[in-house]
GROMACS .gro file of C-alpha atoms in nm:
model
  386
    1MET     CA    1  -0.004  -0.002   0.005
    2ASN     CA    2   0.128   0.337  -0.071
    3PRO     CA    3   0.142   0.576   0.259
    4GLN     CA    4  -0.127   0.792   0.325
    5PHE     CA    5  -0.069   1.150   0.475
    6GLY     CA    6  -0.219   1.049   0.806
    7ASP     CA    7   0.092   0.817   0.836
    8TYR     CA    8   0.301   1.098   0.964
    9GLN     CA    9   0.159   1.031   1.308
   10PHE     CA   10   0.315   0.691   1.312
   11GLU     CA   11   0.647   0.833   1.209
   12ILE     CA   12   0.625   1.057   1.515
   13TYR     CA   13   0.488   0.778   1.773
   14LEU     CA   14   0.770   0.546   1.627
   15ASP     CA   15   1.051   0.801   1.667
   16GLY     CA   16   0.910   0.829   2.029
   17LEU     CA   17   0.969   0.448   2.097
   18ARG     CA   18   1.325   0.524   2.002
   19GLY     CA   19   1.327   0.797   2.259
   20VAL     CA   20   1.328   1.073   2.002
   21ALA     CA   21   1.055   1.353   2.087
   22PRO     CA   22   0.913   1.599   1.841
   23THR     CA   23   1.130   1.920   1.820
   24GLN     CA   24   0.877   2.119   1.645
   25PRO     CA   25   0.535   2.245   1.751
   26MET     CA   26   0.241   2.020   1.704
   27ASP     CA   27  -0.029   2.264   1.720
   28PHE     CA   28  -0.088   2.628   1.598
   29ALA     CA   29  -0.085   2.812   1.923
   30ALA     CA   30   0.270   2.669   2.005
   31LEU     CA   31   0.389   2.719   1.660
   32GLU     CA   32   0.284   3.089   1.679
   33GLU     CA   33   0.442   3.140   2.031
   34ARG     CA   34   0.768   2.982   1.911
   35ALA     CA   35   0.756   3.199   1.599
   36ARG     CA   36   0.719   3.520   1.785
   37ALA     CA   37   1.036   3.432   1.995
   38ALA     CA   38   1.235   3.326   1.666
   39LEU     CA   39   1.157   3.641   1.443
   40PRO     CA   40   1.269   4.017   1.482
   41ASP     CA   41   1.002   4.227   1.613
   42SER     CA   42   0.971   4.427   1.298
   43VAL     CA   43   0.928   4.088   1.079
   44TRP     CA   44   0.682   3.938   1.338
   45SER     CA   45   0.454   4.244   1.334
   46TYR     CA   46   0.437   4.220   0.960
   47VAL     CA   47   0.361   3.882   0.924
   48ALA     CA   48   0.136   3.822   1.229
   49GLY     CA   49  -0.054   4.158   1.221
   50GLY     CA   50  -0.365   4.264   1.011
   51ALA     CA   51  -0.569   4.569   0.915
   52GLY     CA   52  -0.726   4.793   1.194
   53ASP     CA   53  -0.821   4.645   1.507
   54GLU     CA   54  -0.770   4.305   1.335
   55HIS     CA   55  -1.148   4.198   1.353
   56THR     CA   56  -1.146   4.064   1.003
   57GLN     CA   57  -0.823   3.863   1.062
   58ARG     CA   58  -0.989   3.709   1.394
   59ALA     CA   59  -1.318   3.666   1.215
   60ASN     CA   60  -1.155   3.468   0.927
   61VAL     CA   61  -1.033   3.217   1.185
   62ARG     CA   62  -1.363   3.197   1.400
   63ALA     CA   63  -1.559   3.120   1.085
   64PHE     CA   64  -1.437   2.797   1.054
   65GLU     CA   65  -1.579   2.739   1.409
   66ARG     CA   66  -1.938   2.796   1.292
   67HIS     CA   67  -1.927   2.468   1.078
   68GLY     CA   68  -1.894   2.117   1.192
   69LEU     CA   69  -1.839   1.810   0.963
   70VAL     CA   70  -2.084   1.545   1.016
   71PRO     CA   71  -1.946   1.202   1.063
   72ARG     CA   72  -2.049   0.929   0.836
   73MET     CA   73  -1.987   0.562   0.939
   74LEU     CA   74  -1.967   0.220   0.783
   75VAL     CA   75  -1.815   0.359   0.472
   76GLY     CA   76  -1.467   0.180   0.461
   77ALA     CA   77  -1.239   0.488   0.445
   78GLU     CA   78  -0.937   0.287   0.507
   79ARG     CA   79  -0.780   0.442   0.189
   80ARG     CA   80  -0.843   0.818   0.122
   81ASP     CA   81  -0.763   0.999  -0.215
   82MET     CA   82  -0.682   1.363  -0.151
   83SER     CA   83  -0.571   1.413  -0.522
   84VAL     CA   84  -0.712   1.714  -0.732
   85ASP     CA   85  -0.687   1.798  -1.101
   86VAL     CA   86  -0.663   2.182  -1.147
   87PHE     CA   87  -0.537   2.381  -1.433
   88GLY     CA   88  -0.424   2.066  -1.623
   89LEU     CA   89  -0.223   1.955  -1.328
   90ARG     CA   90  -0.280   1.639  -1.122
   91LEU     CA   91  -0.175   1.741  -0.748
   92PRO     CA   92  -0.130   1.486  -0.462
   93SER     CA   93  -0.337   1.714  -0.239
   94PRO     CA   94  -0.538   2.042  -0.261
   95LEU     CA   95  -0.333   2.205  -0.040
   96PHE     CA   96  -0.106   2.495  -0.151
   97MET     CA   97   0.116   2.787   0.021
   98ALA     CA   98  -0.035   3.116  -0.026
   99PRO     CA   99   0.214   3.408  -0.135
  100VAL     CA  100   0.361   3.580   0.163
  101GLY     CA  101   0.544   3.882   0.071
  102VAL     CA  102   0.824   3.852   0.338
  103VAL     CA  103   0.850   3.511   0.366
  104GLY     CA  104   1.211   3.551   0.264
  105LEU     CA  105   1.272   3.723   0.571
  106CYS     CA  106   1.135   3.480   0.792
  107ALA     CA  107   1.422   3.230   0.745
  108GLN     CA  108   1.717   3.270   0.969
  109ASP     CA  109   1.951   3.278   0.678
  110GLY     CA  110   1.715   3.552   0.496
  111HIS     CA  111   1.650   3.327   0.203
  112GLY     CA  112   1.282   3.194   0.301
  113ASP     CA  113   1.164   3.196  -0.065
  114LEU     CA  114   1.412   2.926  -0.178
  115ALA     CA  115   1.351   2.726   0.146
  116THR     CA  116   0.989   2.754   0.075
  117ALA     CA  117   1.032   2.623  -0.270
  118ARG     CA  118   1.240   2.332  -0.162
  119ALA     CA  119   0.980   2.232   0.100
  120ALA     CA  120   0.733   2.240  -0.210
  121ALA     CA  121   0.962   2.016  -0.380
  122ARG     CA  122   0.992   1.778  -0.085
  123THR     CA  123   0.604   1.763  -0.005
  124GLY     CA  124   0.427   1.809  -0.351
  125VAL     CA  125   0.256   2.080  -0.223
  126PRO     CA  126   0.283   2.391  -0.461
  127MET     CA  127   0.418   2.744  -0.378
  128VAL     CA  128   0.229   3.068  -0.495
  129ALA     CA  129   0.561   3.281  -0.525
  130SER     CA  130   0.532   3.634  -0.427
  131THR     CA  131   0.638   3.917  -0.650
  132LEU     CA  132   0.790   4.046  -0.323
  133SER     CA  133   1.098   3.815  -0.254
  134VAL     CA  134   1.444   3.802  -0.132
  135ASP     CA  135   1.554   3.588  -0.439
  136PRO     CA  136   1.464   3.641  -0.795
  137MET     CA  137   1.195   3.406  -0.920
  138GLU     CA  138   1.419   3.227  -1.150
  139ASP     CA  139   1.616   3.095  -0.854
  140VAL     CA  140   1.313   3.012  -0.653
  141ALA     CA  141   1.138   2.802  -0.938
  142ALA     CA  142   1.457   2.630  -0.989
  143GLU     CA  143   1.406   2.456  -0.630
  144PHE     CA  144   1.042   2.332  -0.709
  145GLY     CA  145   1.164   1.994  -0.819
  146GLY     CA  146   0.864   1.828  -0.986
  147THR     CA  147   0.620   2.001  -0.780
  148PRO     CA  148   0.443   2.279  -0.982
  149GLY     CA  149   0.453   2.646  -0.881
  150PHE     CA  150   0.264   2.961  -0.941
  151PHE     CA  151   0.374   3.332  -0.980
  152GLN     CA  152   0.168   3.582  -0.784
  153LEU     CA  153   0.179   3.923  -0.945
  154TYR     CA  154   0.151   4.265  -0.818
  155THR     CA  155   0.046   4.459  -1.112
  156PRO     CA  156   0.321   4.749  -1.174
  157ARG     CA  157   0.187   5.070  -1.308
  158ASP     CA  158   0.424   5.041  -1.586
  159ARG     CA  159   0.262   4.779  -1.852
  160GLU     CA  160   0.595   4.698  -1.977
  161LEU     CA  161   0.728   4.600  -1.643
  162ALA     CA  162   0.447   4.393  -1.591
  163GLU     CA  163   0.488   4.197  -1.917
  164SER     CA  164   0.851   4.154  -1.836
  165LEU     CA  165   0.765   3.996  -1.493
  166VAL     CA  166   0.509   3.765  -1.653
  167ARG     CA  167   0.747   3.672  -1.937
  168ARG     CA  168   1.022   3.588  -1.681
  169ALA     CA  169   0.767   3.370  -1.493
  170GLU     CA  170   0.681   3.194  -1.802
  171ALA     CA  171   1.061   3.130  -1.884
  172ALA     CA  172   1.129   3.010  -1.527
  173GLY     CA  173   0.858   2.734  -1.546
  174PHE     CA  174   0.589   2.861  -1.335
  175LYS     CA  175   0.245   2.695  -1.407
  176GLY     CA  176  -0.001   3.000  -1.364
  177ILE     CA  177  -0.005   3.352  -1.282
  178VAL     CA  178  -0.190   3.485  -0.969
  179VAL     CA  179  -0.316   3.846  -1.011
  180THR     CA  180  -0.361   4.000  -0.671
  181LEU     CA  181  -0.618   4.285  -0.696
  182ASP     CA  182  -0.677   4.403  -0.330
  183THR     CA  183  -0.314   4.537  -0.260
  184TRP     CA  184  -0.268   4.814  -0.495
  185VAL     CA  185  -0.250   5.055  -0.197
  186THR     CA  186  -0.163   4.915   0.162
  187GLY     CA  187  -0.401   4.888   0.428
  188TRP     CA  188  -0.418   5.055   0.742
  189ARG     CA  189  -0.202   4.836   0.972
  190PRO     CA  190  -0.146   4.975   1.309
  191ARG     CA  191   0.131   4.732   1.424
  192ASP     CA  192   0.343   4.847   1.132
  193LEU     CA  193   0.264   5.189   1.163
  194SER     CA  194   0.359   5.178   1.532
  195THR     CA  195   0.709   5.092   1.435
  196ALA     CA  196   0.739   5.314   1.131
  197ASN     CA  197   0.820   4.972   0.946
  198PHE     CA  198   0.739   4.864   0.604
  199PRO     CA  199   1.008   4.645   0.479
  200GLN     CA  200   0.998   4.712   0.105
  201LEU     CA  201   1.069   5.082   0.169
  202ARG     CA  202   1.389   4.959   0.344
  203GLY     CA  203   1.497   4.790   0.051
  204HIS     CA  204   1.380   4.416   0.160
  205CYS     CA  205   1.219   4.167  -0.100
  206LEU     CA  206   1.272   4.368  -0.408
  207ALA     CA  207   1.475   4.102  -0.598
  208ASN     CA  208   1.228   4.061  -0.864
  209TYR     CA  209   1.232   4.416  -0.937
  210THR     CA  210   1.630   4.501  -0.918
  211SER     CA  211   1.674   4.180  -1.121
  212ASP     CA  212   1.442   4.298  -1.424
  213ALA     CA  213   1.571   4.482  -1.711
  214ARG     CA  214   1.279   4.709  -1.755
  215PHE     CA  215   1.294   4.808  -1.385
  216ARG     CA  216   1.646   4.894  -1.409
  217GLU     CA  217   1.554   5.107  -1.719
  218LEU     CA  218   1.308   5.295  -1.543
  219THR     CA  219   1.501   5.356  -1.238
  220GLY     CA  220   1.828   5.440  -1.416
  221SER     CA  221   2.036   5.409  -1.104
  222ASP     CA  222   2.152   5.134  -0.874
  223ASP     CA  223   2.142   5.382  -0.583
  224PRO     CA  224   1.953   5.189  -0.312
  225GLN     CA  225   1.745   5.508  -0.221
  226ARG     CA  226   1.671   5.556  -0.571
  227VAL     CA  227   1.571   5.216  -0.639
  228VAL     CA  228   1.333   5.217  -0.332
  229LEU     CA  229   1.159   5.525  -0.468
  230SER     CA  230   1.108   5.371  -0.816
  231TRP     CA  231   0.949   5.062  -0.662
  232ALA     CA  232   0.718   5.278  -0.442
  233GLY     CA  233   0.616   5.484  -0.760
  234LEU     CA  234   0.568   5.178  -0.970
  235PHE     CA  235   0.404   4.935  -0.733
  236GLY     CA  236   0.026   5.015  -0.690
  237ASN     CA  237  -0.188   4.975  -0.998
  238PRO     CA  238  -0.556   5.049  -0.918
  239LEU     CA  239  -0.671   4.804  -1.191
  240THR     CA  240  -1.023   4.824  -1.327
  241TRP     CA  241  -1.232   4.574  -1.527
  242ASP     CA  242  -1.094   4.775  -1.862
  243ASP     CA  243  -0.745   4.626  -1.790
  244LEU     CA  244  -0.877   4.255  -1.771
  245PRO     CA  245  -0.826   4.198  -2.153
  246TRP     CA  246  -0.485   4.334  -2.139
  247LEU     CA  247  -0.421   4.107  -1.842
  248ARG     CA  248  -0.553   3.807  -2.036
  249SER     CA  249  -0.343   3.883  -2.334
  250LEU     CA  250   0.004   3.895  -2.117
  251THR     CA  251   0.028   3.496  -2.103
  252ASP     CA  252  -0.129   3.175  -2.231
  253LEU     CA  253  -0.056   3.036  -1.869
  254PRO     CA  254  -0.374   2.991  -1.652
  255LEU     CA  255  -0.444   3.316  -1.519
  256ILE     CA  256  -0.608   3.346  -1.157
  257LEU     CA  257  -0.777   3.655  -1.004
  258LYS     CA  258  -0.701   3.684  -0.651
  259GLY     CA  259  -0.911   3.894  -0.367
  260LEU     CA  260  -1.262   3.808  -0.551
  261CYS     CA  261  -1.536   3.775  -0.267
  262HIS     CA  262  -1.844   3.913  -0.460
  263PRO     CA  263  -2.029   3.676  -0.704
  264ASP     CA  264  -2.101   3.963  -0.941
  265ASP     CA  265  -1.712   4.015  -0.958
  266VAL     CA  266  -1.665   3.625  -1.007
  267ARG     CA  267  -1.913   3.623  -1.296
  268ARG     CA  268  -1.741   3.917  -1.455
  269ALA     CA  269  -1.405   3.767  -1.427
  270LYS     CA  270  -1.523   3.436  -1.573
  271ASP     CA  271  -1.680   3.631  -1.875
  272GLY     CA  272  -1.341   3.795  -1.898
  273GLY     CA  273  -1.161   3.486  -1.986
  274VAL     CA  274  -0.980   3.386  -1.667
  275ASP     CA  275  -0.906   3.035  -1.591
  276GLY     CA  276  -0.976   3.059  -1.224
  277VAL     CA  277  -1.071   3.279  -0.909
  278TYR     CA  278  -0.931   3.300  -0.574
  279CYS     CA  279  -1.153   3.388  -0.297
  280SER     CA  280  -0.945   3.577  -0.027
  281ASN     CA  281  -0.945   3.881   0.188
  282HIS     CA  282  -0.569   3.876   0.216
  283GLY     CA  283  -0.589   3.722   0.543
  284GLY     CA  284  -0.735   4.017   0.702
  285ARG     CA  285  -0.424   4.221   0.645
  286GLN     CA  286  -0.562   4.472   0.403
  287ALA     CA  287  -0.927   4.599   0.536
  288ASP     CA  288  -1.086   4.566   0.859
  289GLY     CA  289  -1.447   4.526   0.915
  290GLY     CA  290  -1.513   4.299   0.632
  291LEU     CA  291  -1.678   3.957   0.613
  292PRO     CA  292  -1.474   3.647   0.644
  293ALA     CA  293  -1.355   3.512   0.342
  294LEU     CA  294  -1.500   3.162   0.442
  295ASP     CA  295  -1.851   3.333   0.446
  296ALA     CA  296  -1.797   3.454   0.107
  297LEU     CA  297  -1.689   3.103  -0.036
  298PRO     CA  298  -2.026   2.950  -0.136
  299GLY     CA  299  -2.121   3.250  -0.323
  300VAL     CA  300  -1.810   3.243  -0.496
  301VAL     CA  301  -1.835   2.877  -0.590
  302GLU     CA  302  -2.183   2.912  -0.715
  303ALA     CA  303  -2.091   3.209  -0.932
  304ALA     CA  304  -1.777   3.036  -1.056
  305ASP     CA  305  -2.011   2.747  -1.192
  306GLY     CA  306  -1.750   2.506  -1.247
  307LEU     CA  307  -1.428   2.732  -1.257
  308PRO     CA  308  -1.150   2.630  -1.012
  309VAL     CA  309  -1.194   2.838  -0.696
  310LEU     CA  310  -0.878   2.881  -0.483
  311PHE     CA  311  -0.933   2.997  -0.116
  312ASP     CA  312  -0.730   3.122   0.167
  313SER     CA  313  -0.787   3.333   0.495
  314GLY     CA  314  -0.811   3.200   0.852
  315VAL     CA  315  -0.665   2.856   0.741
  316ARG     CA  316  -0.484   2.728   1.092
  317SER     CA  317  -0.530   2.362   1.079
  318GLY     CA  318  -0.626   2.021   0.872
  319ALA     CA  319  -0.988   2.066   0.977
  320ASP     CA  320  -1.000   2.402   0.825
  321VAL     CA  321  -0.877   2.267   0.527
  322ILE     CA  322  -1.159   2.020   0.513
  323LYS     CA  323  -1.440   2.269   0.595
  324ALA     CA  324  -1.329   2.486   0.310
  325LEU     CA  325  -1.318   2.190   0.061
  326ALA     CA  326  -1.662   2.106   0.176
  327LEU     CA  327  -1.775   2.449   0.089
  328GLY     CA  328  -1.666   2.419  -0.271
  329ALA     CA  329  -1.295   2.513  -0.281
  330THR     CA  330  -1.094   2.342  -0.518
  331ALA     CA  331  -0.758   2.422  -0.342
  332VAL     CA  332  -0.700   2.561  -0.012
  333GLY     CA  333  -0.393   2.792   0.058
  334VAL     CA  334  -0.214   2.819   0.397
  335GLY     CA  335  -0.008   3.147   0.475
  336ARG     CA  336   0.084   3.249   0.852
  337PRO     CA  337   0.151   2.880   0.969
  338TYR     CA  338   0.383   2.776   0.699
  339ALA     CA  339   0.586   3.103   0.768
  340TYR     CA  340   0.583   3.045   1.130
  341GLY     CA  341   0.719   2.700   1.059
  342LEU     CA  342   1.001   2.821   0.845
  343ALA     CA  343   1.075   3.068   1.123
  344VAL     CA  344   1.090   2.820   1.387
  345GLY     CA  345   1.274   2.518   1.218
  346GLY     CA  346   1.370   2.640   0.886
  347GLU     CA  347   1.292   2.427   0.570
  348ASP     CA  348   1.229   2.131   0.791
  349GLY     CA  349   1.011   2.317   1.015
  350LEU     CA  350   0.796   2.433   0.704
  351VAL     CA  351   0.768   2.099   0.577
  352HIS     CA  352   0.676   1.968   0.911
  353VAL     CA  353   0.382   2.201   0.920
  354LEU     CA  354   0.267   2.104   0.569
  355ARG     CA  355   0.279   1.746   0.662
  356SER     CA  356   0.082   1.806   0.975
  357LEU     CA  357  -0.177   2.001   0.824
  358LEU     CA  358  -0.219   1.712   0.550
  359ALA     CA  359  -0.193   1.468   0.797
  360GLU     CA  360  -0.496   1.585   1.014
  361ALA     CA  361  -0.698   1.651   0.698
  362ASP     CA  362  -0.635   1.306   0.596
  363LEU     CA  363  -0.721   1.139   0.936
  364ILE     CA  364  -1.037   1.354   0.965
  365MET     CA  365  -1.167   1.203   0.624
  366ALA     CA  366  -1.066   0.854   0.756
  367VAL     CA  367  -1.244   0.915   1.109
  368ASP     CA  368  -1.548   1.074   0.984
  369GLY     CA  369  -1.594   0.872   0.672
  370TYR     CA  370  -1.507   1.071   0.363
  371PRO     CA  371  -1.286   0.863   0.150
  372THR     CA  372  -1.253   1.107  -0.143
  373LEU     CA  373  -1.259   1.488  -0.181
  374GLY     CA  374  -1.587   1.452  -0.408
  375ASP     CA  375  -1.778   1.315  -0.087
  376LEU     CA  376  -1.692   1.654   0.099
  377THR     CA  377  -2.008   1.869  -0.001
  378PRO     CA  378  -2.185   2.162   0.175
  379GLN     CA  379  -2.407   1.893   0.309
  380SER     CA  380  -2.131   1.717   0.501
  381LEU     CA  381  -2.138   2.029   0.724
  382ALA     CA  382  -2.362   2.126   1.003
  383VAL     CA  383  -2.406   2.480   1.168
  384VAL     CA  384  -2.252   2.484   1.513
  385ARG     CA  385  -2.462   2.659   1.773
  386GLY     CA  386  -2.336   2.856   2.063
   0.00000   0.00000   0.00000
């Protein structure tokens, strides 16, 4: 028999029989606590923080608590199939690593993007690599091994620069372009404001720009201050629907729009020829006072009408992954947990977090009687009262 993701627990228990206890945290609370101790205050506040009083960030997490998976017995779920077909790719699981713009700074050696890509190669969990990275996208993609990767685009104001970034992603072997729509301007983030810290304005995570011929042409100088000022002037493009045909024309790769939470926006994106939609509120980092992304998911799935739906925001456990899948997500992204795993244990710590999420999700499917992802439907969930 081929191993199942849940077998990870037996590795841990067998190590215990040999006197080897886990060195990595086994639950999110412990992971978060150790990550806070491992990260510099400036990086911690940027990764852990959200917009405003962080109500939306907390609501994202609490939304999962309102749904309970209904157990089904006598279905013989000895073997589970968590594989998924998306964008012409066969993936071993529906889990992926959402883009985290400062994940490069979360590793102790300052090259967290490369460590994340290597973790993707080891686990089969795809990485959505951010435009904001410590290392150029070509170096990141070279570490993927046989695992597909996706490139997340913050669309710059200069169209030639946008085209250059997409062309480089294609040449590097990325399998899709994820366009983030909700971050053309930075939301109100009190944690970062209290320390007057914005990493990119300090020259961090700009390697995809400084390695780009078009950006260097626009900047006209290698002076660090000039580079940062040029980046700040080019970064935020307030896209409109009129820009969608141009975005679609940039690539033949799958085009996924990230940040869609309203069904009307989803239908319009589908009519505009996108290949997938990505339901997310940026983990509560961009706007406070909004609805949890999970509450928007069913309407997004209905409006997508068969189009793949990626989802993130508030995912902290394998149970959360299962609930998002039951509500119709095609693939589920995790953000802060893997960044914390990287901070605590480097590449091995990140791999541990991914394997733990997959193990818990797999074991829930086993215990509650859901052998395949197709068995997980909205009818599998009940509302939790009180």
